[in-house]
PDB file of C-alpha atoms in Angstrom:
ATOM      1  CA  GLN A 769      26.638  13.672 -10.422  1.00 83.00           C
ATOM      2  CA  VAL A 770      24.195  11.202  -8.361  1.00 89.00           C
ATOM      3  CA  GLN A 771      24.235   7.362  -8.748  1.00 94.00           C
ATOM      4  CA  LEU A 772      21.197   5.411  -7.455  1.00 95.00           C
ATOM      5  CA  VAL A 773      21.450   1.771  -6.967  1.00 96.00           C
ATOM      6  CA  GLU A 774      17.935  -0.132  -6.369  1.00 97.00           C
ATOM      7  CA  SER A 775      17.712  -3.470  -4.547  1.00 97.00           C
ATOM      8  CA  GLY A 776      15.518  -5.948  -2.923  1.00 98.00           C
ATOM      9  CA  GLY A 777      13.539  -7.210  -5.793  1.00 97.00           C
ATOM     10  CA  GLY A 778      12.506 -10.621  -6.498  1.00 97.00           C
ATOM     11  CA  LEU A 779      10.101 -13.106  -7.058  1.00 98.00           C
ATOM     12  CA  VAL A 780       6.996 -13.430  -4.624  1.00 98.00           C
ATOM     13  CA  GLN A 781       3.794 -14.783  -4.686  1.00 98.00           C
ATOM     14  CA  ALA A 782       0.612 -12.860  -4.670  1.00 98.00           C
ATOM     15  CA  GLY A 783      -0.242 -11.345  -1.252  1.00 98.00           C
ATOM     16  CA  GLY A 784       3.621 -11.216  -0.286  1.00 98.00           C
ATOM     17  CA  SER A 785       5.574  -8.609   0.769  1.00 98.00           C
ATOM     18  CA  LEU A 786       8.928  -7.001  -0.481  1.00 98.00           C
ATOM     19  CA  ARG A 787      10.946  -4.324   0.601  1.00 98.00           C
ATOM     20  CA  LEU A 788      12.955  -1.945  -2.155  1.00 98.00           C
ATOM     21  CA  SER A 789      15.808   0.032  -1.322  1.00 98.00           C
ATOM     22  CA  CYS A 790      17.170   3.055  -3.305  1.00 96.00           C
ATOM     23  CA  ALA A 791      20.768   3.895  -1.874  1.00 95.00           C
ATOM     24  CA  ALA A 792      22.249   7.150  -3.548  1.00 92.00           C
ATOM     25  CA  SER A 793      25.779   8.151  -3.757  1.00 86.00           C
ATOM     26  CA  GLY A 794      27.694  11.253  -4.943  1.00 79.00           C
ATOM     27  CA  ARG A 795      25.584  13.973  -3.622  1.00 73.00           C
ATOM     28  CA  THR A 796      22.981  14.150  -0.778  1.00 73.00           C
ATOM     29  CA  LEU A 797      19.152  13.482  -1.344  1.00 76.00           C
ATOM     30  CA  ARG A 798      18.306  15.663   1.422  1.00 80.00           C
ATOM     31  CA  SER A 799      16.936  18.548  -0.478  1.00 85.00           C
ATOM     32  CA  TYR A 800      15.214  16.602  -2.901  1.00 91.00           C
ATOM     33  CA  THR A 801      11.892  14.716  -3.806  1.00 94.00           C
ATOM     34  CA  MET A 802      12.506  11.004  -4.350  1.00 95.00           C
ATOM     35  CA  GLY A 803      10.127   8.831  -6.186  1.00 97.00           C
ATOM     36  CA  TRP A 804       9.562   5.302  -7.300  1.00 98.00           C
ATOM     37  CA  PHE A 805       8.148   4.427 -10.747  1.00 98.00           C
ATOM     38  CA  ARG A 806       7.687   1.138 -12.473  1.00 98.00           C
ATOM     39  CA  GLN A 807       7.815  -0.404 -15.969  1.00 98.00           C
ATOM     40  CA  ALA A 808       5.965  -3.408 -17.062  1.00 97.00           C
ATOM     41  CA  PRO A 809       6.794  -5.366 -20.389  1.00 93.00           C
ATOM     42  CA  GLY A 810       5.314  -3.564 -23.135  1.00 95.00           C
ATOM     43  CA  LYS A 811       3.894  -0.649 -21.121  1.00 97.00           C
ATOM     44  CA  GLU A 812       5.201   2.840 -20.499  1.00 97.00           C
ATOM     45  CA  ARG A 813       6.732   3.882 -17.179  1.00 97.00           C
ATOM     46  CA  GLU A 814       4.450   4.803 -14.747  1.00 98.00           C
ATOM     47  CA  PHE A 815       4.546   6.631 -11.325  1.00 98.00           C
ATOM     48  CA  VAL A 816       4.252   4.775  -8.243  1.00 98.00           C
ATOM     49  CA  ALA A 817       4.915   7.047  -5.240  1.00 98.00           C
ATOM     50  CA  ALA A 818       6.774   9.777  -4.169  1.00 97.00           C
ATOM     51  CA  LEU A 819       7.965  11.589  -1.127  1.00 95.00           C
ATOM     52  CA  SER A 820       8.832  15.310  -0.248  1.00 92.00           C
ATOM     53  CA  TRP A 821      12.569  16.122   0.867  1.00 86.00           C
ATOM     54  CA  SER A 822      11.369  16.627   4.507  1.00 85.00           C
ATOM     55  CA  GLY A 823       9.328  13.216   4.581  1.00 84.00           C
ATOM     56  CA  THR A 824       6.279  14.885   5.322  1.00 89.00           C
ATOM     57  CA  SER A 825       4.474  14.685   2.208  1.00 94.00           C
ATOM     58  CA  THR A 826       3.564  11.768   0.258  1.00 96.00           C
ATOM     59  CA  ASN A 827       1.905  10.812  -3.197  1.00 97.00           C
ATOM     60  CA  TYR A 828       0.989   7.450  -4.479  1.00 98.00           C
ATOM     61  CA  ALA A 829      -0.626   5.849  -7.339  1.00 98.00           C
ATOM     62  CA  ASP A 830      -4.385   5.026  -7.036  1.00 98.00           C
ATOM     63  CA  SER A 831      -3.298   1.336  -7.869  1.00 97.00           C
ATOM     64  CA  VAL A 832      -0.925   0.882  -4.866  1.00 98.00           C
ATOM     65  CA  LYS A 833      -2.682   3.176  -2.223  1.00 98.00           C
ATOM     66  CA  GLY A 834      -3.058   1.403   0.988  1.00 97.00           C
ATOM     67  CA  ARG A 835      -0.403  -1.245  -0.015  1.00 98.00           C
ATOM     68  CA  PHE A 836       2.748   0.643  -0.495  1.00 98.00           C
ATOM     69  CA  THR A 837       4.885   2.960   1.483  1.00 98.00           C
ATOM     70  CA  ILE A 838       7.563   4.886   0.472  1.00 97.00           C
ATOM     71  CA  SER A 839       9.848   6.266   3.223  1.00 95.00           C
ATOM     72  CA  ARG A 840      13.138   7.681   3.364  1.00 90.00           C
ATOM     73  CA  ASP A 841      16.290   8.049   5.657  1.00 89.00           C
ATOM     74  CA  ASN A 842      18.338  11.058   5.101  1.00 84.00           C
ATOM     75  CA  ALA A 843      21.128  10.200   7.178  1.00 87.00           C
ATOM     76  CA  LYS A 844      21.648   7.145   5.062  1.00 90.00           C
ATOM     77  CA  ASN A 845      21.181   8.791   1.897  1.00 90.00           C
ATOM     78  CA  THR A 846      18.678   5.812   1.190  1.00 93.00           C
ATOM     79  CA  MET A 847      15.012   5.619   0.264  1.00 94.00           C
ATOM     80  CA  TYR A 848      12.519   2.450   0.393  1.00 97.00           C
ATOM     81  CA  LEU A 849       9.277   1.308  -0.755  1.00 98.00           C
ATOM     82  CA  GLN A 850       7.603  -1.335   1.218  1.00 98.00           C
ATOM     83  CA  MET A 851       5.284  -3.161  -0.955  1.00 98.00           C
ATOM     84  CA  ASN A 852       2.294  -5.371   0.862  1.00 98.00           C
ATOM     85  CA  SER A 853      -0.388  -7.704  -0.610  1.00 98.00           C
ATOM     86  CA  LEU A 854       1.234  -7.765  -3.931  1.00 98.00           C
ATOM     87  CA  LYS A 855      -0.586  -8.635  -6.888  1.00 98.00           C
ATOM     88  CA  PRO A 856       0.617 -10.042 -10.266  1.00 97.00           C
ATOM     89  CA  GLU A 857      -0.183  -6.735 -11.862  1.00 97.00           C
ATOM     90  CA  ASP A 858       2.613  -5.468  -9.634  1.00 98.00           C
ATOM     91  CA  THR A 859       5.107  -7.073 -11.726  1.00 98.00           C
ATOM     92  CA  ALA A 860       7.407  -4.737 -13.321  1.00 98.00           C
ATOM     93  CA  VAL A 861      10.839  -3.110 -13.246  1.00 98.00           C
ATOM     94  CA  TYR A 862      11.089  -0.669 -10.426  1.00 98.00           C
ATOM     95  CA  TYR A 863      12.974   2.248 -10.538  1.00 98.00           C
ATOM     96  CA  CYS A 864      14.134   4.985  -8.023  1.00 97.00           C
ATOM     97  CA  ALA A 865      14.559   8.753  -9.018  1.00 97.00           C
ATOM     98  CA  ARG A 866      15.467  12.097  -7.919  1.00 95.00           C
ATOM     99  CA  GLY A 867      12.935  14.764  -8.304  1.00 94.00           C
ATOM    100  CA  GLY A 868      13.046  18.252  -7.512  1.00 91.00           C
ATOM    101  CA  TYR A 869      12.155  20.558  -4.352  1.00 89.00           C
ATOM    102  CA  TYR A 870       8.541  19.961  -4.849  1.00 90.00           C
ATOM    103  CA  ILE A 871       6.649  16.753  -4.750  1.00 93.00           C
ATOM    104  CA  SER A 872       5.559  15.569  -8.240  1.00 94.00           C
ATOM    105  CA  SER A 873       4.209  12.345  -9.979  1.00 95.00           C
ATOM    106  CA  GLU A 874       5.349  13.435 -13.504  1.00 96.00           C
ATOM    107  CA  ILE A 875       8.354  11.685 -15.079  1.00 96.00           C
ATOM    108  CA  ARG A 876       9.846  14.800 -16.625  1.00 96.00           C
ATOM    109  CA  ARG A 877      10.328  16.129 -12.918  1.00 96.00           C
ATOM    110  CA  TYR A 878      12.841  13.540 -12.342  1.00 96.00           C
ATOM    111  CA  ASP A 879      16.501  13.936 -13.387  1.00 94.00           C
ATOM    112  CA  TYR A 880      18.607  10.878 -11.849  1.00 95.00           C
ATOM    113  CA  TRP A 881      17.503   7.457 -12.137  1.00 97.00           C
ATOM    114  CA  GLY A 882      18.636   4.057 -10.937  1.00 97.00           C
ATOM    115  CA  GLN A 883      19.114   0.903 -13.137  1.00 97.00           C
ATOM    116  CA  GLY A 884      15.792  -0.597 -11.877  1.00 97.00           C
ATOM    117  CA  THR A 885      15.148  -4.026  -9.866  1.00 98.00           C
ATOM    118  CA  GLN A 886      12.810  -6.411 -11.148  1.00 98.00           C
ATOM    119  CA  VAL A 887       9.601  -7.321  -9.135  1.00 98.00           C
ATOM    120  CA  THR A 888       7.893 -10.471 -10.198  1.00 98.00           C
ATOM    121  CA  VAL A 889       4.384 -11.513  -8.235  1.00 98.00           C
ATOM    122  CA  SER A 890       2.942 -15.092  -9.269  1.00 97.00           C
ATOM    123  CA  SER A 891      -0.425 -15.824  -8.973  1.00 93.00           C
TER     124      SER A 891
END
């Protein structure tokens, strides 16, 4: 069993930055792809970013490329999402999730999910 807990969300003005963290307990994340997803009110959950188990491969949604950076510290069993140049359209609940061996942007490839952390960007 894996427990994922996100933190770091909050209210920020447009153009600002936030750093989200995802701490895992129960089992190591070392051999798994990890991903970030988000869900805005009235919209479906969407892919944001993913990072391979080795940390050498990344995948980003077009909407966040160049602004968001995903990273991980396997020794701490923790994943991060650095979000810069935030826009009001980034407002959503952000979820971290554990994927499989291969990096993927498909929600169905992720089996364990955190409870989410709210990010609100004001204009």
